[in-house]
Amino acid sequence: MATEKVFPMTKEGKLKLEQELENLKSVKRKEVVERIKIARSFGDLSENSEYDSAKEEQAFVEGRITTLENMIRNAKIIEEDEMNSDVVTLGKTVTFIELPNGDEETYTIVGSAEADPFEGKISNDSPIARSLLTKTVGDEVVVQTPGGEMNVRIISVK
């Protein structure tokens, strides 16, 4: 039997997923059912774009609910590792300078379930995170990205 995928995440990330799940079940699901009822009242379902749209949204909502339930059920909470505060691990925020021009970037490394690059949270499966994991402050690292190699120096880990 296949084993379930484990989703590493912070306590905050799991809470955010639980809140999204609750909203989908208690609010969004009811809204979609109501849209379907209204669309059915328009008559002929074979040419009813409102009905088709509502059914597609229902499928998306139900799929997202299933995905979230699986992620929450298989969540592995990332614990703070105070012993190695200079080592890049899941849950840590790492700041590095891109070499040679010195552009500074800061990311928190999280599990794929809570990754959000726009909020500075990158997945541990991303090329940058994979290159930085287990490295320490002061290390120079070559990061393989889709756009080519990037050389960085880690300046802080929190």
Coordinates of N, CA, C and O in Angstrom, one line a residue:
M1 N 0.8 -1.2 0.0 CA 0.0 0.0 0.0 C 0.9 1.2 0.0 O 1.9 1.3 0.7
A2 N 0.5 2.2 -0.8 CA 1.3 3.5 -0.9 C 1.2 4.3 0.4 O 0.1 4.3 1.1
T3 N 2.3 4.9 0.8 CA 2.2 5.7 2.0 C 1.8 7.1 1.7 O 2.0 7.6 0.6
E4 N 1.1 7.7 2.6 CA 0.6 9.1 2.4 C 1.8 10.1 2.4 O 2.7 9.9 3.2
K5 N 1.7 11.1 1.6 CA 2.7 12.2 1.6 C 2.6 13.0 2.9 O 1.5 13.3 3.3
V6 N 3.7 13.2 3.5 CA 3.8 14.1 4.7 C 3.9 15.5 4.3 O 4.7 15.8 3.4
F7 N 3.2 16.4 5.0 CA 3.3 17.8 4.6 C 3.9 18.6 5.8 O 3.2 18.9 6.8
P8 N 5.2 18.9 5.8 CA 5.8 19.6 6.8 C 5.2 21.1 6.8 O 5.1 21.7 5.8
M9 N 4.9 21.6 8.0 CA 4.4 23.0 8.1 C 4.5 23.5 9.5 O 4.7 22.7 10.4
T10 N 4.5 24.8 9.6 CA 4.5 25.4 10.9 C 3.1 25.3 11.6 O 2.1 25.0 10.9
K11 N 3.0 25.6 12.9 CA 1.7 25.6 13.6 C 0.8 26.7 12.9 O -0.4 26.4 12.7
E12 N 1.4 27.8 12.6 CA 0.6 28.9 11.9 C 0.1 28.5 10.6 O -1.0 28.8 10.2
G13 N 0.9 27.8 9.8 CA 0.5 27.3 8.5 C -0.6 26.3 8.6 O -1.6 26.3 7.8
K14 N -0.6 25.4 9.6 CA -1.7 24.4 9.8 C -2.9 25.1 10.2 O -4.0 24.8 9.7
L15 N -2.8 26.1 11.1 CA -4.0 26.9 11.5 C -4.6 27.6 10.3 O -5.9 27.6 10.2
K16 N -3.8 28.2 9.4 CA -4.3 28.8 8.3 C -5.1 27.9 7.4 O -6.2 28.2 6.9
L17 N -4.5 26.7 7.2 CA -5.2 25.7 6.4 C -6.6 25.2 7.0 O -7.6 25.1 6.3
E18 N -6.5 25.1 8.3 CA -7.8 24.7 9.1 C -8.8 25.8 8.9 O -10.0 25.5 8.8
Q19 N -8.4 27.1 9.0 CA -9.4 28.1 8.8 C -10.0 28.2 7.4 O -11.2 28.4 7.2
E20 N -9.1 27.9 6.4 CA -9.6 27.9 5.0 C -10.6 26.8 4.8 O -11.6 26.9 4.2
L21 N -10.2 25.6 5.4 CA -11.1 24.4 5.3 C -12.5 24.7 5.9 O -13.5 24.4 5.4
E22 N -12.5 25.3 7.1 CA -13.7 25.6 7.8 C -14.6 26.6 7.0 O -15.8 26.5 6.8
N23 N -13.9 27.6 6.4 CA -14.6 28.6 5.5 C -15.2 27.9 4.3 O -16.4 28.2 3.9
L24 N -14.5 27.0 3.7 CA -15.0 26.3 2.5 C -16.2 25.4 2.9 O -17.2 25.4 2.1
K25 N -16.1 24.8 4.0 CA -17.2 23.9 4.4 C -18.4 24.6 4.9 O -19.6 24.2 4.6
S26 N -18.2 25.7 5.6 CA -19.4 26.4 6.3 C -19.9 27.5 5.4 O -21.1 27.9 5.6
V27 N -19.1 28.1 4.6 CA -19.6 29.3 3.8 C -19.7 29.0 2.3 O -20.7 29.1 1.7
K28 N -18.5 28.7 1.8 CA -18.4 28.6 0.3 C -19.3 27.5 -0.3 O -19.9 27.7 -1.3
R29 N -19.3 26.4 0.4 CA -20.1 25.2 0.0 C -21.6 25.6 -0.1 O -22.2 25.3 -1.1
K30 N -22.1 26.3 0.9 CA -23.5 26.7 0.9 C -23.8 27.7 -0.2 O -24.8 27.7 -0.8
E31 N -22.8 28.7 -0.5 CA -23.0 29.7 -1.5 C -23.1 29.0 -2.9 O -23.9 29.4 -3.7
V32 N -22.3 28.0 -3.1 CA -22.3 27.3 -4.4 C -23.6 26.5 -4.6 O -24.2 26.5 -5.7
V33 N -24.0 25.8 -3.6 CA -25.3 25.1 -3.6 C -26.4 26.1 -4.0 O -27.3 25.8 -4.8
E34 N -26.4 27.2 -3.4 CA -27.5 28.2 -3.6 C -27.4 28.7 -5.1 O -28.4 28.9 -5.7
R35 N -26.2 28.9 -5.6 CA -26.0 29.3 -7.0 C -26.5 28.2 -8.0 O -27.2 28.5 -9.0
I36 N -26.3 27.0 -7.6 CA -26.8 25.9 -8.4 C -28.4 25.9 -8.4 O -29.0 25.7 -9.5
K37 N -29.0 26.1 -7.2 CA -30.4 26.1 -7.2 C -31.0 27.3 -8.0 O -32.0 27.0 -8.8
I38 N -30.4 28.4 -8.0 CA -30.9 29.6 -8.7 C -30.7 29.3 -10.2 O -31.6 29.5 -11.0
A39 N -29.6 28.7 -10.6 CA -29.3 28.4 -12.0 C -30.3 27.4 -12.5 O -30.7 27.5 -13.7
R40 N -30.7 26.4 -11.7 CA -31.6 25.4 -12.1 C -33.0 26.0 -12.4 O -33.7 25.5 -13.3
S41 N -33.3 27.0 -11.7 CA -34.6 27.7 -11.9 C -34.7 28.4 -13.2 O -35.8 28.7 -13.6
F42 N -33.6 28.6 -13.9 CA -33.6 29.2 -15.2 C -34.2 28.3 -16.3 O -34.4 28.7 -17.4
G43 N -34.3 27.0 -16.0 CA -34.9 26.1 -17.0 C -33.8 25.2 -17.6 O -33.0 24.6 -16.9
D44 N -33.9 25.1 -18.9 CA -33.0 24.1 -19.7 C -31.6 24.1 -19.3 O -30.9 25.1 -19.5
L45 N -31.1 23.0 -18.7 CA -29.8 22.9 -18.1 C -28.7 22.7 -19.2 O -27.6 23.0 -19.1
S46 N -29.2 22.2 -20.4 CA -28.2 21.9 -21.5 C -27.5 23.2 -22.1 O -26.5 23.1 -22.6
E47 N -28.2 24.3 -21.9 CA -27.6 25.6 -22.5 C -27.6 26.7 -21.4 O -27.7 27.8 -21.6
N48 N -27.4 26.2 -20.1 CA -27.4 27.1 -19.0 C -26.0 27.4 -18.5 O -25.4 26.6 -17.7
S49 N -25.4 28.5 -18.9 CA -24.0 28.7 -18.5 C -23.8 29.0 -17.0 O -22.8 28.7 -16.5
E50 N -24.8 29.6 -16.4 CA -24.8 29.8 -15.0 C -24.7 28.5 -14.2 O -23.9 28.4 -13.3
Y51 N -25.5 27.5 -14.7 CA -25.5 26.2 -14.1 C -24.1 25.5 -14.2 O -23.5 25.0 -13.3
D52 N -23.6 25.6 -15.5 CA -22.3 25.0 -15.8 C -21.2 25.6 -14.9 O -20.4 24.9 -14.3
S53 N -21.2 26.9 -14.8 CA -20.2 27.6 -14.0 C -20.3 27.3 -12.5 O -19.3 27.0 -11.9
A54 N -21.5 27.2 -12.0 CA -21.7 26.8 -10.6 C -21.3 25.4 -10.3 O -20.7 25.1 -9.3
K55 N -21.6 24.5 -11.3 CA -21.1 23.1 -11.1 C -19.6 23.0 -11.1 O -19.0 22.2 -10.4
E56 N -18.9 23.8 -12.0 CA -17.5 23.8 -12.0 C -16.9 24.3 -10.7 O -15.9 23.8 -10.2
E57 N -17.5 25.4 -10.2 CA -17.1 25.9 -8.9 C -17.3 24.9 -7.8 O -16.4 24.8 -6.9
Q58 N -18.4 24.2 -7.8 CA -18.6 23.2 -6.8 C -17.6 22.1 -6.9 O -17.0 21.7 -5.8
A59 N -17.2 21.7 -8.1 CA -16.1 20.7 -8.2 C -14.8 21.2 -7.7 O -14.1 20.5 -7.0
F60 N -14.5 22.5 -7.9 CA -13.3 23.0 -7.4 C -13.3 23.1 -5.9 O -12.3 22.7 -5.2
V61 N -14.4 23.6 -5.3 CA -14.5 23.7 -3.8 C -14.4 22.3 -3.2 O -13.6 22.1 -2.2
E62 N -15.1 21.3 -3.7 CA -15.0 20.0 -3.2 C -13.6 19.4 -3.3 O -13.1 18.7 -2.4
G63 N -12.9 19.6 -4.4 CA -11.6 19.2 -4.6 C -10.6 19.8 -3.6 O -9.7 19.2 -3.0
R64 N -10.8 21.1 -3.4 CA -9.9 21.9 -2.4 C -10.2 21.4 -1.0 O -9.3 21.2 -0.2
I65 N -11.4 21.1 -0.7 CA -11.8 20.5 0.7 C -11.0 19.2 0.9 O -10.4 19.0 1.9
T66 N -11.1 18.3 -0.1 CA -10.4 17.0 -0.1 C -8.9 17.2 0.1 O -8.3 16.6 0.9
T67 N -8.3 18.1 -0.7 CA -6.9 18.4 -0.6 C -6.5 18.9 0.8 O -5.5 18.5 1.4
L68 N -7.3 19.9 1.3 CA -6.9 20.5 2.6 C -7.1 19.4 3.7 O -6.2 19.4 4.6
E69 N -8.1 18.6 3.6 CA -8.3 17.6 4.7 C -7.1 16.6 4.7 O -6.6 16.2 5.7
N70 N -6.6 16.3 3.5 CA -5.4 15.4 3.4 C -4.2 16.1 3.9 O -3.4 15.4 4.7
M71 N -4.0 17.3 3.6 CA -2.8 18.0 4.1 C -2.8 18.2 5.6 O -1.8 18.0 6.3
I72 N -4.0 18.5 6.2 CA -4.1 18.6 7.6 C -3.9 17.3 8.3 O -3.2 17.2 9.3
R73 N -4.5 16.2 7.7 CA -4.4 14.9 8.3 C -3.0 14.4 8.3 O -2.5 13.7 9.2
N74 N -2.2 14.8 7.3 CA -0.8 14.3 7.2 C 0.2 15.4 7.5 O 1.4 15.3 7.0
A75 N -0.2 16.4 8.2 CA 0.7 17.5 8.6 C 1.7 17.0 9.6 O 1.4 16.2 10.5
K76 N 2.9 17.5 9.4 CA 4.0 17.3 10.4 C 4.5 18.7 10.8 O 5.0 19.4 10.0
I77 N 4.2 19.0 12.1 CA 4.5 20.3 12.6 C 6.1 20.5 12.7 O 6.7 19.6 13.3
I78 N 6.6 21.6 12.2 CA 8.0 21.9 12.3 C 8.3 22.5 13.6 O 7.6 23.5 14.0
E79 N 9.1 21.9 14.4 CA 9.5 22.4 15.7 C 10.7 23.3 15.6 O 11.6 23.0 14.8
E80 N 10.8 24.3 16.4 CA 12.0 25.2 16.5 C 13.2 24.4 17.0 O 13.1 23.7 17.9
D81 N 14.3 24.6 16.3 CA 15.5 23.9 16.7 C 16.5 24.9 17.2 O 17.2 25.5 16.5
E82 N 16.4 25.1 18.5 CA 17.2 26.2 19.2 C 18.7 25.8 19.2 O 19.6 26.6 19.3
M83 N 19.0 24.5 19.2 CA 20.4 24.0 19.3 C 21.3 24.5 18.2 O 22.4 24.9 18.4
N84 N 20.8 24.5 17.0 CA 21.6 24.9 15.8 C 20.9 26.1 15.2 O 20.4 26.1 14.1
S85 N 21.0 27.3 15.9 CA 20.4 28.5 15.4 C 21.0 29.0 14.1 O 20.4 29.8 13.4
D86 N 22.3 28.6 13.8 CA 22.9 29.1 12.6 C 22.7 28.2 11.4 O 23.1 28.5 10.3
V87 N 22.0 27.1 11.6 CA 21.8 26.1 10.5 C 20.5 26.4 9.8 O 19.4 26.5 10.5
V88 N 20.4 26.4 8.5 CA 19.2 26.6 7.7 C 18.4 25.3 7.8 O 18.9 24.2 7.3
T89 N 17.2 25.3 8.4 CA 16.3 24.2 8.4 C 14.9 24.7 8.1 O 14.6 25.9 8.1
L90 N 14.0 23.7 8.0 CA 12.6 24.1 7.8 C 12.1 25.0 9.0 O 12.4 24.7 10.1
G91 N 11.3 26.0 8.6 CA 10.8 26.9 9.6 C 11.7 28.1 9.9 O 11.2 29.0 10.6
K92 N 12.9 28.1 9.4 CA 13.8 29.2 9.7 C 13.7 30.2 8.6 O 13.4 29.9 7.4
T93 N 14.0 31.4 9.0 CA 14.1 32.5 8.0 C 15.6 32.8 7.7 O 16.4 33.0 8.6
V94 N 15.9 32.8 6.4 CA 17.3 32.9 6.0 C 17.4 34.1 5.1 O 16.6 34.4 4.3
T95 N 18.5 34.9 5.4 CA 18.8 36.1 4.6 C 20.1 35.8 3.9 O 21.1 35.4 4.6
F96 N 20.2 36.1 2.6 CA 21.4 35.9 1.9 C 21.7 37.0 1.0 O 20.7 37.8 0.6
I97 N 22.9 37.2 0.6 CA 23.3 38.2 -0.4 C 23.7 37.5 -1.7 O 24.4 36.5 -1.7
E98 N 23.1 37.9 -2.8 CA 23.4 37.4 -4.1 C 24.8 37.9 -4.5 O 25.1 39.1 -4.4
L99 N 25.7 37.1 -4.9 CA 27.0 37.5 -5.3 C 27.1 37.6 -6.8 O 26.4 36.9 -7.5
P100 N 27.8 38.5 -7.4 CA 28.7 39.5 -6.7 C 28.1 40.8 -6.5 O 28.6 41.7 -5.8
N101 N 26.8 41.1 -7.0 CA 26.2 42.4 -6.9 C 25.6 42.8 -5.5 O 25.3 43.9 -5.3
G102 N 25.4 41.8 -4.7 CA 25.0 42.2 -3.3 C 23.5 42.4 -3.1 O 23.1 42.9 -2.1
D103 N 22.6 41.9 -4.0 CA 21.2 42.0 -3.7 C 20.9 41.1 -2.5 O 21.2 39.9 -2.5
E104 N 20.2 41.7 -1.5 CA 19.8 40.9 -0.3 C 18.4 40.4 -0.4 O 17.5 41.1 -0.9
E105 N 18.2 39.1 -0.1 CA 16.9 38.5 -0.1 C 16.7 37.7 1.2 O 17.6 37.2 1.7
T106 N 15.4 37.7 1.6 CA 15.1 37.0 2.9 C 13.9 36.1 2.6 O 12.9 36.6 2.0
Y107 N 14.0 34.8 3.0 CA 12.9 33.9 2.8 C 12.7 33.0 4.1 O 13.7 32.7 4.7
T108 N 11.5 32.6 4.4 CA 11.3 31.6 5.4 C 11.0 30.3 4.6 O 10.2 30.3 3.7
I109 N 11.7 29.3 5.1 CA 11.6 28.0 4.4 C 10.5 27.2 5.1 O 10.6 26.9 6.3
V110 N 9.5 26.8 4.3 CA 8.3 26.1 4.9 C 8.0 24.9 4.0 O 8.6 24.7 2.9
G111 N 7.1 24.1 4.5 CA 6.6 23.0 3.6 C 5.8 23.5 2.5 O 5.3 24.6 2.4
S112 N 5.7 22.6 1.5 CA 5.0 23.0 0.2 C 3.6 23.5 0.5 O 3.0 24.3 -0.3
A113 N 2.9 22.9 1.5 CA 1.5 23.3 1.8 C 1.3 24.7 2.1 O 0.2 25.3 1.9
E114 N 2.3 25.4 2.7 CA 2.1 26.8 3.1 C 3.0 27.7 2.4 O 3.1 28.9 2.7
A115 N 3.7 27.3 1.3 CA 4.6 28.2 0.5 C 3.8 29.3 -0.1 O 2.7 29.1 -0.6
D116 N 4.3 30.5 0.0 CA 3.7 31.7 -0.6 C 4.8 32.7 -0.9 O 5.2 33.5 -0.1
P117 N 5.4 32.6 -2.1 CA 6.6 33.4 -2.4 C 6.3 34.9 -2.2 O 7.2 35.7 -1.9
F118 N 5.1 35.4 -2.5 CA 4.7 36.8 -2.3 C 4.8 37.2 -0.9 O 4.9 38.4 -0.6
E119 N 4.7 36.3 0.1 CA 4.9 36.6 1.5 C 6.3 36.2 2.0 O 6.5 36.2 3.2
G120 N 7.1 35.8 1.1 CA 8.5 35.5 1.5 C 8.6 34.1 2.0 O 9.6 33.8 2.7
K121 N 7.7 33.2 1.8 CA 7.7 31.8 2.2 C 7.9 30.9 1.1 O 7.1 30.9 0.2
I122 N 9.1 30.2 1.1 CA 9.4 29.3 -0.1 C 9.3 27.9 0.4 O 9.6 27.5 1.5
S123 N 8.9 27.0 -0.5 CA 8.8 25.6 -0.3 C 10.2 25.0 -0.1 O 11.1 25.3 -0.8
N124 N 10.3 24.0 0.8 CA 11.5 23.3 1.0 C 11.9 22.5 -0.2 O 13.0 22.0 -0.3
D125 N 11.0 22.3 -1.1 CA 11.2 21.6 -2.4 C 11.7 22.5 -3.5 O 12.1 22.1 -4.6
S126 N 11.7 23.8 -3.3 CA 12.2 24.8 -4.3 C 13.7 24.7 -4.5 O 14.4 24.3 -3.5
P127 N 14.2 25.1 -5.6 CA 15.7 25.0 -5.9 C 16.5 25.8 -4.8 O 17.5 25.4 -4.4
I128 N 16.0 27.0 -4.5 CA 16.7 27.9 -3.5 C 16.8 27.2 -2.2 O 17.8 27.0 -1.6
A129 N 15.6 26.7 -1.7 CA 15.6 26.1 -0.4 C 16.4 24.8 -0.3 O 17.2 24.6 0.6
R130 N 16.3 24.0 -1.3 CA 17.1 22.7 -1.4 C 18.6 23.1 -1.3 O 19.3 22.3 -0.6
S131 N 19.0 24.1 -1.9 CA 20.4 24.5 -1.9 C 20.9 25.0 -0.6 O 22.0 24.8 -0.1
L132 N 20.0 25.7 0.1 CA 20.3 26.4 1.4 C 20.2 25.5 2.6 O 20.9 25.7 3.6
L133 N 19.3 24.5 2.6 CA 19.1 23.6 3.7 C 20.4 23.0 4.2 O 21.2 22.5 3.4
T134 N 20.6 22.9 5.5 CA 21.7 22.4 6.2 C 23.0 23.3 6.2 O 24.0 23.0 6.8
K135 N 22.9 24.4 5.4 CA 24.0 25.3 5.4 C 24.0 26.2 6.6 O 23.0 26.3 7.3
T136 N 25.1 27.0 6.8 CA 25.2 27.8 8.0 C 25.5 29.3 7.6 O 26.0 29.5 6.4
V137 N 25.4 30.2 8.5 CA 25.8 31.6 8.3 C 27.2 31.7 7.8 O 28.1 31.0 8.4
G138 N 27.4 32.4 6.8 CA 28.8 32.6 6.2 C 29.1 31.7 5.0 O 30.0 31.9 4.3
D139 N 28.3 30.6 4.9 CA 28.5 29.7 3.7 C 28.2 30.4 2.4 O 27.2 31.1 2.3
E140 N 29.0 30.1 1.4 CA 28.7 30.5 0.1 C 28.1 29.3 -0.7 O 28.7 28.2 -0.6
V141 N 27.0 29.5 -1.3 CA 26.2 28.4 -1.9 C 25.9 28.7 -3.4 O 25.6 29.8 -3.7
V142 N 26.0 27.7 -4.2 CA 25.6 27.8 -5.6 C 24.2 27.2 -5.7 O 23.9 26.1 -5.3
V143 N 23.3 28.1 -6.1 CA 21.9 27.7 -6.3 C 21.5 27.5 -7.7 O 21.8 28.4 -8.6
Q144 N 21.1 26.3 -8.1 CA 20.6 26.0 -9.4 C 19.2 26.4 -9.6 O 18.3 25.9 -8.9
T145 N 18.9 27.4 -10.4 CA 17.6 27.9 -10.7 C 17.2 27.6 -12.1 O 18.1 27.4 -13.0
P146 N 16.0 27.7 -12.5 CA 15.6 27.5 -13.9 C 16.3 28.6 -14.8 O 16.5 28.3 -16.0
G147 N 16.6 29.7 -14.2 CA 17.3 30.8 -15.0 C 18.8 30.7 -15.0 O 19.5 31.5 -15.5
G148 N 19.3 29.6 -14.4 CA 20.8 29.5 -14.3 C 21.3 29.4 -12.9 O 20.5 29.5 -12.0
E149 N 22.6 29.4 -12.8 CA 23.2 29.4 -11.4 C 23.2 30.8 -10.8 O 23.3 31.8 -11.4
M150 N 23.1 30.7 -9.5 CA 23.1 31.9 -8.7 C 24.0 31.6 -7.5 O 23.8 30.6 -6.8
N151 N 25.0 32.5 -7.2 CA 25.9 32.3 -6.1 C 25.4 33.3 -5.0 O 25.2 34.4 -5.2
V152 N 25.3 32.7 -3.8 CA 24.8 33.5 -2.6 C 25.7 33.2 -1.4 O 26.4 32.2 -1.3
R153 N 25.7 34.2 -0.5 CA 26.3 34.0 0.8 C 25.3 34.2 1.9 O 24.6 35.2 1.9
I154 N 25.1 33.2 2.8 CA 24.1 33.3 3.9 C 24.7 34.3 4.9 O 25.8 34.2 5.4
I155 N 23.8 35.3 5.2 CA 24.3 36.3 6.2 C 23.5 36.2 7.6 O 24.0 36.7 8.6
S156 N 22.3 35.6 7.6 CA 21.7 35.4 8.9 C 20.6 34.2 8.8 O 20.1 34.0 7.7
V157 N 20.4 33.6 9.9 CA 19.4 32.5 10.0 C 18.7 32.8 11.3 O 19.3 32.9 12.4
K158 N 17.4 32.9 11.3 CA 16.6 33.1 12.5 C 15.5 32.1 12.6 O 14.9 31.6 11.7

